[in-house]
Coordinates of C-alpha atoms and ligand atoms in Angstrom, one line a residue:
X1 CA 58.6 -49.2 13.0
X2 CA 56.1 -50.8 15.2
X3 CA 56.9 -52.4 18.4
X4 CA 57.8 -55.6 19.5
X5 CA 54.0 -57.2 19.0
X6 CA 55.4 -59.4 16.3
X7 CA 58.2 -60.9 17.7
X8 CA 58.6 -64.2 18.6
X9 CA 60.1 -65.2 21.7
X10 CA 63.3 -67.3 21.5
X11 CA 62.0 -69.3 24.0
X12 CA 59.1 -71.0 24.3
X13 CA 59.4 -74.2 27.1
X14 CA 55.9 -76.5 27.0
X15 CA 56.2 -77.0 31.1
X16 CA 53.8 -80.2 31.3
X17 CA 50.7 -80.0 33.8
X18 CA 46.9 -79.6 33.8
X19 CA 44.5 -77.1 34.7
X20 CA 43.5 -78.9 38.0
X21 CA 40.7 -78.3 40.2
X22 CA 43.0 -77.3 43.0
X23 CA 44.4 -74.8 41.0
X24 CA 41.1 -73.4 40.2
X25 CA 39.4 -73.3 43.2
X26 CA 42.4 -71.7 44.8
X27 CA 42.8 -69.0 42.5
X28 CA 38.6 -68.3 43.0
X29 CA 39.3 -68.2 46.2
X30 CA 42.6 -65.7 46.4
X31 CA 40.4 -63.7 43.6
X32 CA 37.9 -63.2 46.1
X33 CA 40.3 -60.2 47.4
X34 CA 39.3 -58.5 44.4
X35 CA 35.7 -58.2 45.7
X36 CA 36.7 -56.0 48.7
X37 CA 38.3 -53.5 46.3
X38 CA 35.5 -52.8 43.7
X39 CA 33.0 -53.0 46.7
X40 CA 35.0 -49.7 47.6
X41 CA 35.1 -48.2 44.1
X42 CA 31.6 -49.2 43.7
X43 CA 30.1 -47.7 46.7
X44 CA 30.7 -44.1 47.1
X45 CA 29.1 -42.8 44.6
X46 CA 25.9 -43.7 45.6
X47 CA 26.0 -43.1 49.2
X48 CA 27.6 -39.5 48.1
X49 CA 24.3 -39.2 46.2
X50 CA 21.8 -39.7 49.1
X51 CA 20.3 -36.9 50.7
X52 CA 20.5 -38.5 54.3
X53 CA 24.0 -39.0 53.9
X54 CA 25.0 -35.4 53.1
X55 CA 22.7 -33.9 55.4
X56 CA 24.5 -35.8 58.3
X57 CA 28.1 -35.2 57.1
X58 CA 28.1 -32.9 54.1
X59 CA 25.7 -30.0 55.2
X60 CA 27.4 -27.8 52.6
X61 CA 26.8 -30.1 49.8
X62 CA 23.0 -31.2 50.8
X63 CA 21.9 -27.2 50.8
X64 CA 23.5 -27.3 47.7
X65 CA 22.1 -30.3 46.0
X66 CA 18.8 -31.4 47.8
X67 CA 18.1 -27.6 48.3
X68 CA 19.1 -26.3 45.7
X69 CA 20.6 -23.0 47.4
X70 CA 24.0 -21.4 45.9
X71 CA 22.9 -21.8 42.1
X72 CA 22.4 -23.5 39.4
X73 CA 25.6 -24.5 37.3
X74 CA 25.2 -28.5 37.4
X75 CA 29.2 -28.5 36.5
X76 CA 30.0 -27.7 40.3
X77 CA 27.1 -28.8 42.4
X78 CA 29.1 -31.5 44.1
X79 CA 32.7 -30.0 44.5
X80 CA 33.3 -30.2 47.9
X81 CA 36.8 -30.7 49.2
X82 CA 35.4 -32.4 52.3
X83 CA 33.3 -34.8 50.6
X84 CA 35.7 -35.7 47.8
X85 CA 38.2 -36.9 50.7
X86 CA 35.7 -39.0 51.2
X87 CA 36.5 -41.0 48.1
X88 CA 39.7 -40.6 48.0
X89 CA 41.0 -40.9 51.7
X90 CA 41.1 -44.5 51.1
X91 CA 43.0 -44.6 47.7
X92 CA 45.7 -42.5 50.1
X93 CA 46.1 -45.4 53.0
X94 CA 46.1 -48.3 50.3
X95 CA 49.6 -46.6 48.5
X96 CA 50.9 -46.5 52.0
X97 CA 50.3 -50.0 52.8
X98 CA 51.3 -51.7 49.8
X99 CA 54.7 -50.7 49.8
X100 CA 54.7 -51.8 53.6
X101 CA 52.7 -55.0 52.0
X102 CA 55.9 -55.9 50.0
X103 CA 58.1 -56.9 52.4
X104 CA 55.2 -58.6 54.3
X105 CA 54.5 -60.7 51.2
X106 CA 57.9 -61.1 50.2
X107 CA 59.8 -62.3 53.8
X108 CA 56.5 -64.5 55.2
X109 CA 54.0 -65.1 52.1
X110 CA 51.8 -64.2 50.1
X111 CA 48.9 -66.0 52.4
X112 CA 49.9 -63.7 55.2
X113 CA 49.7 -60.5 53.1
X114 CA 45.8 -61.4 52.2
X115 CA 45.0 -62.5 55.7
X116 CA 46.0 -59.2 56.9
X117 CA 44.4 -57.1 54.0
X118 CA 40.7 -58.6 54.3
X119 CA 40.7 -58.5 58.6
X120 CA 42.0 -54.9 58.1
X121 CA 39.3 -54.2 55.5
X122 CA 36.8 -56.0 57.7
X123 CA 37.2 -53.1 60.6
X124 CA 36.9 -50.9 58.4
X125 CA 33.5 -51.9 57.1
X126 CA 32.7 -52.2 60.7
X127 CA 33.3 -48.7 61.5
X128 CA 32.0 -46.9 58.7
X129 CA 28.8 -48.9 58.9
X130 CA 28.6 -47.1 62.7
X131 CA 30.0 -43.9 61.8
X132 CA 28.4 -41.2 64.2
X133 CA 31.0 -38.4 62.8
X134 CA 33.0 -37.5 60.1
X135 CA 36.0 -38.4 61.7
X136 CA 34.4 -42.0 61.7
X137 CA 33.9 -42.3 58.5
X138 CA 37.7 -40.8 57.9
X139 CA 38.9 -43.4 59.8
X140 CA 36.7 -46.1 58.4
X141 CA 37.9 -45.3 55.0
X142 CA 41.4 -45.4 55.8
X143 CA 41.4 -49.1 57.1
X144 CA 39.4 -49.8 54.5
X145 CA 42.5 -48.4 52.6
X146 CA 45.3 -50.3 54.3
X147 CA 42.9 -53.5 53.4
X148 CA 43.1 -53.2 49.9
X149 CA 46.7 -52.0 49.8
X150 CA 47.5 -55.5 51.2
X151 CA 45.3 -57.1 48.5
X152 CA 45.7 -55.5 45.9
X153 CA 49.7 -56.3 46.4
X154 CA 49.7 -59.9 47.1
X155 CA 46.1 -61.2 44.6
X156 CA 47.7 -60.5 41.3
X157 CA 51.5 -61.8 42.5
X158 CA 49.4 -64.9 43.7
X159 CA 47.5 -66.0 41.2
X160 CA 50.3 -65.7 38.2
X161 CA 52.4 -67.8 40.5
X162 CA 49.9 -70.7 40.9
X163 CA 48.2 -70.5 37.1
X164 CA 50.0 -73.0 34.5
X165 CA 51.6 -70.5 32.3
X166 CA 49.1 -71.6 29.6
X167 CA 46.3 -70.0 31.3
X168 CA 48.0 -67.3 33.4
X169 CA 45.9 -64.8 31.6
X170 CA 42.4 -65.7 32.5
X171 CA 43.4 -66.9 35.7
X172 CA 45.1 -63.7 36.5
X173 CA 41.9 -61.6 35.2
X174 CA 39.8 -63.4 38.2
X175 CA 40.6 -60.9 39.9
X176 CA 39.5 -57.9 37.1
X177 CA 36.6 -60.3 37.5
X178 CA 36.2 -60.0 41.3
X179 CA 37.0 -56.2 41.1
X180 CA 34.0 -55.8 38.9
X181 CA 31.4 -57.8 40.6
X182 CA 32.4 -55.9 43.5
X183 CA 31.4 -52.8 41.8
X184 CA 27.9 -54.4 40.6
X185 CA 27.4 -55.3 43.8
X186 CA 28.0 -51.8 45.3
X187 CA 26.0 -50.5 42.7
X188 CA 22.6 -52.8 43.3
X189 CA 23.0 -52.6 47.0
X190 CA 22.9 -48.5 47.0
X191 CA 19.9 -49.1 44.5
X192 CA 18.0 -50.4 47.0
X193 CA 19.5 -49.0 50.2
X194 CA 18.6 -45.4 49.0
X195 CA 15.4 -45.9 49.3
X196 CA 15.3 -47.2 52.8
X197 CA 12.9 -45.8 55.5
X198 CA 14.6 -43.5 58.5
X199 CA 17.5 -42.1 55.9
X200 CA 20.0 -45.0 57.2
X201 CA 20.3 -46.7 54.2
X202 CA 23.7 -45.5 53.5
X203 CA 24.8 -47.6 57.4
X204 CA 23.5 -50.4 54.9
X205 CA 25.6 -50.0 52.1
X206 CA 29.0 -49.0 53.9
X207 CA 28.4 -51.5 56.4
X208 CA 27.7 -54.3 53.3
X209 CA 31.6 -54.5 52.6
X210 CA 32.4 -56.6 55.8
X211 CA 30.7 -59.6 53.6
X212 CA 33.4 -60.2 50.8
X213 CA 35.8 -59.1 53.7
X214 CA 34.8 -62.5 55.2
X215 CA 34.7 -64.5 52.5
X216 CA 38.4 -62.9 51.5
X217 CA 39.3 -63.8 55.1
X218 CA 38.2 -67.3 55.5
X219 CA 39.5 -68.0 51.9
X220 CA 43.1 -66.8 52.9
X221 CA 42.8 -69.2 55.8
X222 CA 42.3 -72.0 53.2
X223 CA 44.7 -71.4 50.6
X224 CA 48.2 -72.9 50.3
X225 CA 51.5 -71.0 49.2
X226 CA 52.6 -71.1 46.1
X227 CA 55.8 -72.9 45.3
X228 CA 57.7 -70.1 44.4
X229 CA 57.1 -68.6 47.5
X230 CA 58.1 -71.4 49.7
X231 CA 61.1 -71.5 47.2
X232 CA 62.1 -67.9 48.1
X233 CA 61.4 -69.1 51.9
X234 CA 63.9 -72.3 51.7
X235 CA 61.3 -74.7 51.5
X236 CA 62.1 -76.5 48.7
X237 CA 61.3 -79.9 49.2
X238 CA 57.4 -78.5 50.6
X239 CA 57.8 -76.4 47.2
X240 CA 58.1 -79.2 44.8
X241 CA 55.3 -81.3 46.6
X242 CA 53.1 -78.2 45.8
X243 CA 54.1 -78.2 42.7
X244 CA 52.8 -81.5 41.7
X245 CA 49.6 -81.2 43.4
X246 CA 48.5 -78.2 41.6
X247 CA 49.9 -79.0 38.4
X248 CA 48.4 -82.5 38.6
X249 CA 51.7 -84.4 37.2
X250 CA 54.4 -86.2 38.9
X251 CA 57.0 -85.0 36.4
X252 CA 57.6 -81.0 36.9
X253 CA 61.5 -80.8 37.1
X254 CA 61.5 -78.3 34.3
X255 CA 59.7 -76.0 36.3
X256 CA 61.1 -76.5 39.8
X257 CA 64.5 -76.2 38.1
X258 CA 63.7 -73.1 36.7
X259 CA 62.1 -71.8 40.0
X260 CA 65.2 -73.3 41.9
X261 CA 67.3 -70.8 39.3
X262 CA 65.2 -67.7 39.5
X263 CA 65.2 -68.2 43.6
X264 CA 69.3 -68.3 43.5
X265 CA 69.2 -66.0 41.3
X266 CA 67.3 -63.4 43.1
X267 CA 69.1 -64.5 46.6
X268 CA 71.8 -62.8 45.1
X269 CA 70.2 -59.5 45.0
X270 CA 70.0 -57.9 48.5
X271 CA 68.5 -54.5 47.6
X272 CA 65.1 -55.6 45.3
X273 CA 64.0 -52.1 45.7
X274 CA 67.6 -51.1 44.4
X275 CA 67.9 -53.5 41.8
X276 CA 64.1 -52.9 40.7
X277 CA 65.7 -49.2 39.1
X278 CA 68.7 -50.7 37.9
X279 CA 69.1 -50.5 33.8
X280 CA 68.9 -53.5 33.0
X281 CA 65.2 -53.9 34.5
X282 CA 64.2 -50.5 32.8
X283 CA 61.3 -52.3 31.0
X284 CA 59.9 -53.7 34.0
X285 CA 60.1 -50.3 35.6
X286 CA 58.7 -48.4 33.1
X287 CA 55.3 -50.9 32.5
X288 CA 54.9 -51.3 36.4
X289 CA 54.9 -47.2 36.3
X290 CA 53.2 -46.2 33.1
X291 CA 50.5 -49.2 33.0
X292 CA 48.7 -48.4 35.8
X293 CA 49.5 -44.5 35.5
X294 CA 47.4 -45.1 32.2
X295 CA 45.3 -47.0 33.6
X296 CA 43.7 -44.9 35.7
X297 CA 43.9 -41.4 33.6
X298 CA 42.0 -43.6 30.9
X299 CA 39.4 -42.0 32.8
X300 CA 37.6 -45.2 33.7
X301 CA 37.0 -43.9 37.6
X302 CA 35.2 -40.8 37.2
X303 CA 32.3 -43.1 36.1
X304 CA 32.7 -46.1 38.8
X305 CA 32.8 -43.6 41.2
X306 CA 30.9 -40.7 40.4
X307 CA 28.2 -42.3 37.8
X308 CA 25.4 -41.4 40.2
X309 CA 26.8 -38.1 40.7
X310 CA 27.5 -37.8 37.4
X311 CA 24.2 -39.0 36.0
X312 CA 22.2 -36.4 38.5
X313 CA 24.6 -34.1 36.9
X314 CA 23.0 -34.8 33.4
X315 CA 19.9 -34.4 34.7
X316 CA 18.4 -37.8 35.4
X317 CA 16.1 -38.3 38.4
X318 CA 17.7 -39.7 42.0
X319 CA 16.3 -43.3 40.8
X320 CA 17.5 -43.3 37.4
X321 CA 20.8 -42.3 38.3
X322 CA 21.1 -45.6 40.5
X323 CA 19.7 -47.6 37.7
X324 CA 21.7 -46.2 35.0
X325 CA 25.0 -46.6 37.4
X326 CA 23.8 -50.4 37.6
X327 CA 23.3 -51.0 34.1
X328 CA 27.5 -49.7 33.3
X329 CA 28.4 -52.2 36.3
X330 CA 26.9 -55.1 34.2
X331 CA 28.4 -53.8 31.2
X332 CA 31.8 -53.7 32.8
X333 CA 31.5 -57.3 34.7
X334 CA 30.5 -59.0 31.0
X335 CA 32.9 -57.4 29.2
X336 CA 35.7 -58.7 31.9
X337 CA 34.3 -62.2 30.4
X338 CA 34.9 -61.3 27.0
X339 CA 38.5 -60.3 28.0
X340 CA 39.4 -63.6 29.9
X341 CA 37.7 -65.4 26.8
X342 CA 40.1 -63.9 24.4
X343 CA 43.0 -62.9 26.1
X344 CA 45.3 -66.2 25.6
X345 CA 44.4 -66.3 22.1
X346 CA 44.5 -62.9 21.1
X347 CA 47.0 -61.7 23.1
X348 CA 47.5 -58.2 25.5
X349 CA 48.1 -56.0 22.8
X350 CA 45.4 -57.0 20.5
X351 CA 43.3 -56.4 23.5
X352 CA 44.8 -52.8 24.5
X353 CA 44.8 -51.5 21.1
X354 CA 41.1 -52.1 20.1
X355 CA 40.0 -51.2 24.0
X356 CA 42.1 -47.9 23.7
X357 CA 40.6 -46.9 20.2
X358 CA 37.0 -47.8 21.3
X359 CA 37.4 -45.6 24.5
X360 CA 38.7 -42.7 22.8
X361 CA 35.9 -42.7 20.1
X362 CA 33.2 -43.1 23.1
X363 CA 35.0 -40.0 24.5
X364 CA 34.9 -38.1 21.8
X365 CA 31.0 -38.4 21.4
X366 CA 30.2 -38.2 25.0
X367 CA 32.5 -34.5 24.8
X368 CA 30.1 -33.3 22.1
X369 CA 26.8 -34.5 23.9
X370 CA 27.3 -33.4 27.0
X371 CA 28.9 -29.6 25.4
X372 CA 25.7 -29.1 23.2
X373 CA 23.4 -29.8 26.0
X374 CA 25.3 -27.5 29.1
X375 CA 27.2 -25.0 27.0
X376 CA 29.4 -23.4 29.6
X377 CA 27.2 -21.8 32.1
X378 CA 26.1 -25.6 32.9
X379 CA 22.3 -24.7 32.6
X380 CA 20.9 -27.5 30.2
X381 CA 17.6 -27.4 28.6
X382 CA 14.9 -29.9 29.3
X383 CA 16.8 -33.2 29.3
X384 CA 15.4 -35.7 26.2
X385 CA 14.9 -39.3 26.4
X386 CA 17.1 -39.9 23.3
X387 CA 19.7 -37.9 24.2
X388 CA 19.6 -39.5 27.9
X389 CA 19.8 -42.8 26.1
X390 CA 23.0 -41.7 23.8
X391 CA 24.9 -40.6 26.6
X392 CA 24.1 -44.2 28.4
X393 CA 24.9 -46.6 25.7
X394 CA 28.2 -44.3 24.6
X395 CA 29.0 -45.0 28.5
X396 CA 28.5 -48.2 28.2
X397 CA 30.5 -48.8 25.2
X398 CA 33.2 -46.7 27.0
X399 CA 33.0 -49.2 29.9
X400 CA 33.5 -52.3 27.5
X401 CA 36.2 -51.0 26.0
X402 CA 38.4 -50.4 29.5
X403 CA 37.0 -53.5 31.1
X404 CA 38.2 -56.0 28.3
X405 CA 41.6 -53.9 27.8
X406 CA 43.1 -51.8 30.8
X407 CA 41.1 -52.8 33.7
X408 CA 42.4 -56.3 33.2
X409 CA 45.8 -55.7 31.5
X410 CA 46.7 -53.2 34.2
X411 CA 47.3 -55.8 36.5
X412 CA 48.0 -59.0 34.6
X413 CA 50.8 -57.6 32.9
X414 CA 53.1 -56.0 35.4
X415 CA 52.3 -59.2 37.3
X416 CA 53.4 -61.6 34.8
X417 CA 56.5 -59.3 33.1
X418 CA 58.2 -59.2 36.6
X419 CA 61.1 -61.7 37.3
X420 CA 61.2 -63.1 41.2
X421 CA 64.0 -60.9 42.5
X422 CA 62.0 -57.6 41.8
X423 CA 58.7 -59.2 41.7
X424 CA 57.4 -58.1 45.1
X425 CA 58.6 -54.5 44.7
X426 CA 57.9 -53.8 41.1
X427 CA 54.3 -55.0 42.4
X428 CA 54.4 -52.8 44.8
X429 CA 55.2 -49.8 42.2
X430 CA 52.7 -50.9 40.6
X431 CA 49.6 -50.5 42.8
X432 CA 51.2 -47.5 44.8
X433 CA 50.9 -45.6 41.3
X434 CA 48.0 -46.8 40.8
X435 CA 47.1 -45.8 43.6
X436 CA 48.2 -42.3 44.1
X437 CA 46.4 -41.6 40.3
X438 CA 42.8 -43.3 41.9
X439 CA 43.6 -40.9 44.4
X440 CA 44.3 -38.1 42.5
X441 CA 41.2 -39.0 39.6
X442 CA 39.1 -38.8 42.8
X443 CA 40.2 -35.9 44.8
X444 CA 40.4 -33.7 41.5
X445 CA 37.6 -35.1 39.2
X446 CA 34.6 -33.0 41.0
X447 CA 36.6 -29.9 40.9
X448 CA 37.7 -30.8 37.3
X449 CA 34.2 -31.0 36.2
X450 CA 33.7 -27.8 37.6
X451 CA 36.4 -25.9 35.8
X452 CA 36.7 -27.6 32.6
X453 CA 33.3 -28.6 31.9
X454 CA 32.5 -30.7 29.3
X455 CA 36.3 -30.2 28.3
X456 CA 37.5 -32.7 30.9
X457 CA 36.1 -35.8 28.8
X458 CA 39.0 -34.6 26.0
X459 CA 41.5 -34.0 28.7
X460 CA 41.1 -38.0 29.4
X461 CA 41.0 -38.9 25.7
X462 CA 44.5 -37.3 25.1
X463 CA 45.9 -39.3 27.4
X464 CA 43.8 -42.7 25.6
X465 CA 45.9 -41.7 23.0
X466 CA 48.9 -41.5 23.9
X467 CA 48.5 -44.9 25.8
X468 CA 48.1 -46.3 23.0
X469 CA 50.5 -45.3 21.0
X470 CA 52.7 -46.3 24.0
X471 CA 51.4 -49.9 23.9
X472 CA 51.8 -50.3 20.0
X473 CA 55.6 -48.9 20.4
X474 CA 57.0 -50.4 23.4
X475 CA 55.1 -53.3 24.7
X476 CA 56.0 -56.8 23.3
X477 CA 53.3 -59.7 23.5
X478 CA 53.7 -61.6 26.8
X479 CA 50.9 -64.2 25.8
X480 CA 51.8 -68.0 26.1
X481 CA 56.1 -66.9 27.5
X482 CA 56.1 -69.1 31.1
X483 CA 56.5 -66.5 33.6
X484 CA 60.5 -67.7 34.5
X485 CA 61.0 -67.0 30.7
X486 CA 59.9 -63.7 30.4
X487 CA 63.2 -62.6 30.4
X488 CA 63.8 -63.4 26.5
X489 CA 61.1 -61.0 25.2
X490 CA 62.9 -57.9 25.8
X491 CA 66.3 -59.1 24.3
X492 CA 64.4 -59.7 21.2
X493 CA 62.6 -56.3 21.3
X494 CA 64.5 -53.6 19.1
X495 CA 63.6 -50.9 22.1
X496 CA 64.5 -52.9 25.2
X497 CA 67.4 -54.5 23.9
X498 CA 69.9 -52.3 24.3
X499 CA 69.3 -51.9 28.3
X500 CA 68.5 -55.8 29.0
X501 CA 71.3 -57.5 27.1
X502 CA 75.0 -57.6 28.3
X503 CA 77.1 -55.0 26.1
X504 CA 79.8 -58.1 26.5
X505 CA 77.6 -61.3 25.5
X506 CA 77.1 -61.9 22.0
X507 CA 73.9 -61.3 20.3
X508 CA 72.5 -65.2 18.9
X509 CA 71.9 -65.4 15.7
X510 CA 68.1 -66.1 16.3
X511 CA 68.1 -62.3 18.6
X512 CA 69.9 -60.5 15.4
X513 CA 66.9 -62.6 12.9
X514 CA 64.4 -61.7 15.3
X515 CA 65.4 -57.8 15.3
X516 CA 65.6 -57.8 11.3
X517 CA 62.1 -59.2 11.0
X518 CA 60.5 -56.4 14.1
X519 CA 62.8 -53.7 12.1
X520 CA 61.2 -54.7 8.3
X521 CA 57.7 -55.0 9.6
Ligands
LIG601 C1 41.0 -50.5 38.2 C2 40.0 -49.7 39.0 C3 38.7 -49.6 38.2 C4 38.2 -50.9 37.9 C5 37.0 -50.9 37.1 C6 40.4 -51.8 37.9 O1 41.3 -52.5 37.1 O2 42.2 -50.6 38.9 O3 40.6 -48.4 39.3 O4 37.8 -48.9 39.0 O5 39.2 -51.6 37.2 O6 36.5 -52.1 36.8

């Protein structure tokens, strides 16, 4: 039996309001907090590829690499503990502070919890761009980290709560958006900073991030709170004000009752954290875990931050590596498009089922290329143009697939699935695992790539498989379901029904239609 993808929801309520101006500009805005984090994912890679860079901080690594001393096996040329910490330092501060974030964003705003994350990120720039010593550049990161732990908690919470439910989907995937122009944006600027006179080029490039740190900053100055959270806060009469504004109509009791509702509701519940892992929100729990856990071990990292690396790897010249790294950060920005295009028609699990299928069929052929051309001893023969071009455009394709299915998805839908009274904490779940797995892709991919070879490509299209099994079995479509009604999708889903619904309440006769229908098709 498939999952619930076919299942209706029992409720569907037409909450009246436009898509206003306000609305858009402020979800722009908020997405803006996107930018800070794929500048980060963007922009080690390339600094870690330029020879200045490792001479002054990663001695080991430049004899290795620029000097070639200590062999030849491309496989293991980079695997340095010290330099992978690096990368990954940062991923380690963000978990930290974004379960500190949800109580931040929870008890004063979600405004607050930005303002914080893009002055934090800010110093961080600062520093790094100045580092002198390692310990700098340590300490750089880790701010950096803190930053985007803040971000990354309140964004995605944000934007849901402001978008009309109708569009909750694209708006939501602004910040996918953002993320991905801050990787582009990472990428071009190394292109050109690498070849800067006097070897500081990389101060160039770390130093760069303060600029969407700004802009995240001054936006968070701008933006209102959304009505939910003033709700949560006690402002209620502020709230419904808001409401109208940004939905552009007069007439929005419907959807201030309901936010009334869910806010008495999750009054009620003193322990969120608590509550989040009690049974009856298993299906939240389990989507905020295993989405972004997925999410990450699609794989998707080990190019956006190692692509330079990874290209040198191949073989391709310092310059070409740069270029080629650019070219997969326009293929993932477009593709974003596509996503927000397509995803209130076609729904999430459309979208993760063909991305998931695409991915692992990239995989696949980039395993085989990259097997027949290093063997085991990682000594390639002379590197060909049409094999170079292969493994490029099966990158590429790789890239569209995650960046119109799981990049986006992983954070629209544990934003969207979670009711008010867990919201803040199941977001927090939700970046802290996505966190600790883009810490652990990359503290372990260089030293993975050294042991397993060519191998590691199949280890990460295992796991594309079973993700997507997971989504066609357990996931139910969340397209079009106003966020205060999400509620009704997992009594209807054969799976999720037997933890959500009370053993005592009676099943409706539309839930017992609804379960026949899932259970024949
Ligand atoms: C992921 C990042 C990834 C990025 C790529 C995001 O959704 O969380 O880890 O690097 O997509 O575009």
């Amino acid at each position: 039996m498939a999952g619930g993808g076919m299942i209706a929801p029992s409720v569907n309520k037409g909450y009246p309001g436009k898509f206003t101006g306000r609305v858009f500009i402020t979800c722009i805005v908020a997405a803006t907090g996107g930018l800070i984090f794929g500048y980060d994912i963007g922009i080690s890679g390339g600094v870690t590829s330029m020879p200045p860079f490792l001479e002054k901080f990663f001695p080991d690594v430049f004899k290795k690499e620029v000097l070639n001393i200590g062999g030849t096996n491309q496989y293991c040329k980079f695997n340095s503990q010290k330099l992978t910490m690096f990368t990954s330092s940062l991923y380690l501060a963000a978990l930290v502070a974004s379960l500190v974030a949800s109580t931040v964003t929870r008890k004063l705003g979600r405004r607050p919890s930005m303002l914080l994350g893009g002055a934090l990120f800010l110093a961080g720039a600062i520093v790094n761009g100045l580092a002198q010593n390692i310990t700098m550049l340590y300490i750089g990161r880790a701010l950096l980290g803190v930053g985007v732990g803040f971000a990354n908690q309140s964004v995605p919470v944000y934007l849901s709560e402001m978008a009309p439910y109708k569009y909750r989907g694209a708006l939501n995937m602004v910040f996918q958006l953002s993320i991905t122009i801050g990787i582009l944006a990472a990428y071009v600027i190394n292109y050109f900073t690498a070849s800067m006179k006097g070897g500081n080029g990389w101060r160039y490039s770390l130093g760069c991030a303060g600029v969407p740190a700004i802009i995240f900053v001054l936006g968070s100055l701008c933006l209102p709170d959304t009505p939910n959270s003033l709700i949560e806060r006690g402002k209620n009469e502020e709230a419904k004000k808001r409401l109208q504004k940004i939905r552009g109509v007069d007439n929005v009791d419907q959807e201030y009752n309901d936010l009334i509702n869910a806010s008495i509701e999750s009054k009620k519940i003193k322990h969120p954290w608590a509550k989040l892992f009690s049974r009856k929100y298993r299906p939240q729990l389990v989507f905020v875990t295993f989405i972004p856990f997925f999410q990450q071990l699609t794989g998707m990292n080990v190019f956006m931050f190692y692509a330079p690396v990874l290209f040198k790897t191949i073989g391709f010249g310092a310059n070409a590596s740069l270029f080629s790294s650019v070219i997969t950060g326009v293929v993932n920005c477009v593709s974003t498009l596509v996503s927000m295009a397509t995803v209130d028609r076609f729904g999430r699990r459309g979208l993760f089922l063909e991305g998931g299928l695409q991915m692992l069929i990239c995989q696949i052929i980039i395993t085989v290329c990259i097997g027949i051309k290093f063997g085991l001893n990682g000594n390639p023969s002379e590197l060909q143009q049409w094999y170079a071009t292969l493994v490029v455009v099966a990158i590429c394709v790789y890239v569209a697939g995650f960046a119109w299915s799981w990049g986006p998805l992983g954070w629209l839908v544990p934003s969207e699935i979670l009711p008010l009274e867990v919201r803040s904490a199941g977001q927090s779940v939700n970046v802290s695992v996505n966190m600790i797995f883009t810490f652990f892709i990359a503290e372990i991919y260089l030293q993975m790539m050294c042991a397993m070879k060519f191998g590691l490509f199949i280890f990460f299209a295992v796991f594309v498989f079973a993700m997507t099994i997971f989504i066609y079995k357990l996931l139910p479509e969340t397209k079009g379901i106003p966020i205060e009604e999400m509620a009704e999708i997992w009594k209807a889903h054969p799976v999720w029904r037997k933890y959500v619904v009370d053993e005592n309440e009676k099943p409706t006769s539309e839930m017992v239609e609804e379960v026949k229908i899932a259970k024949e098709g």
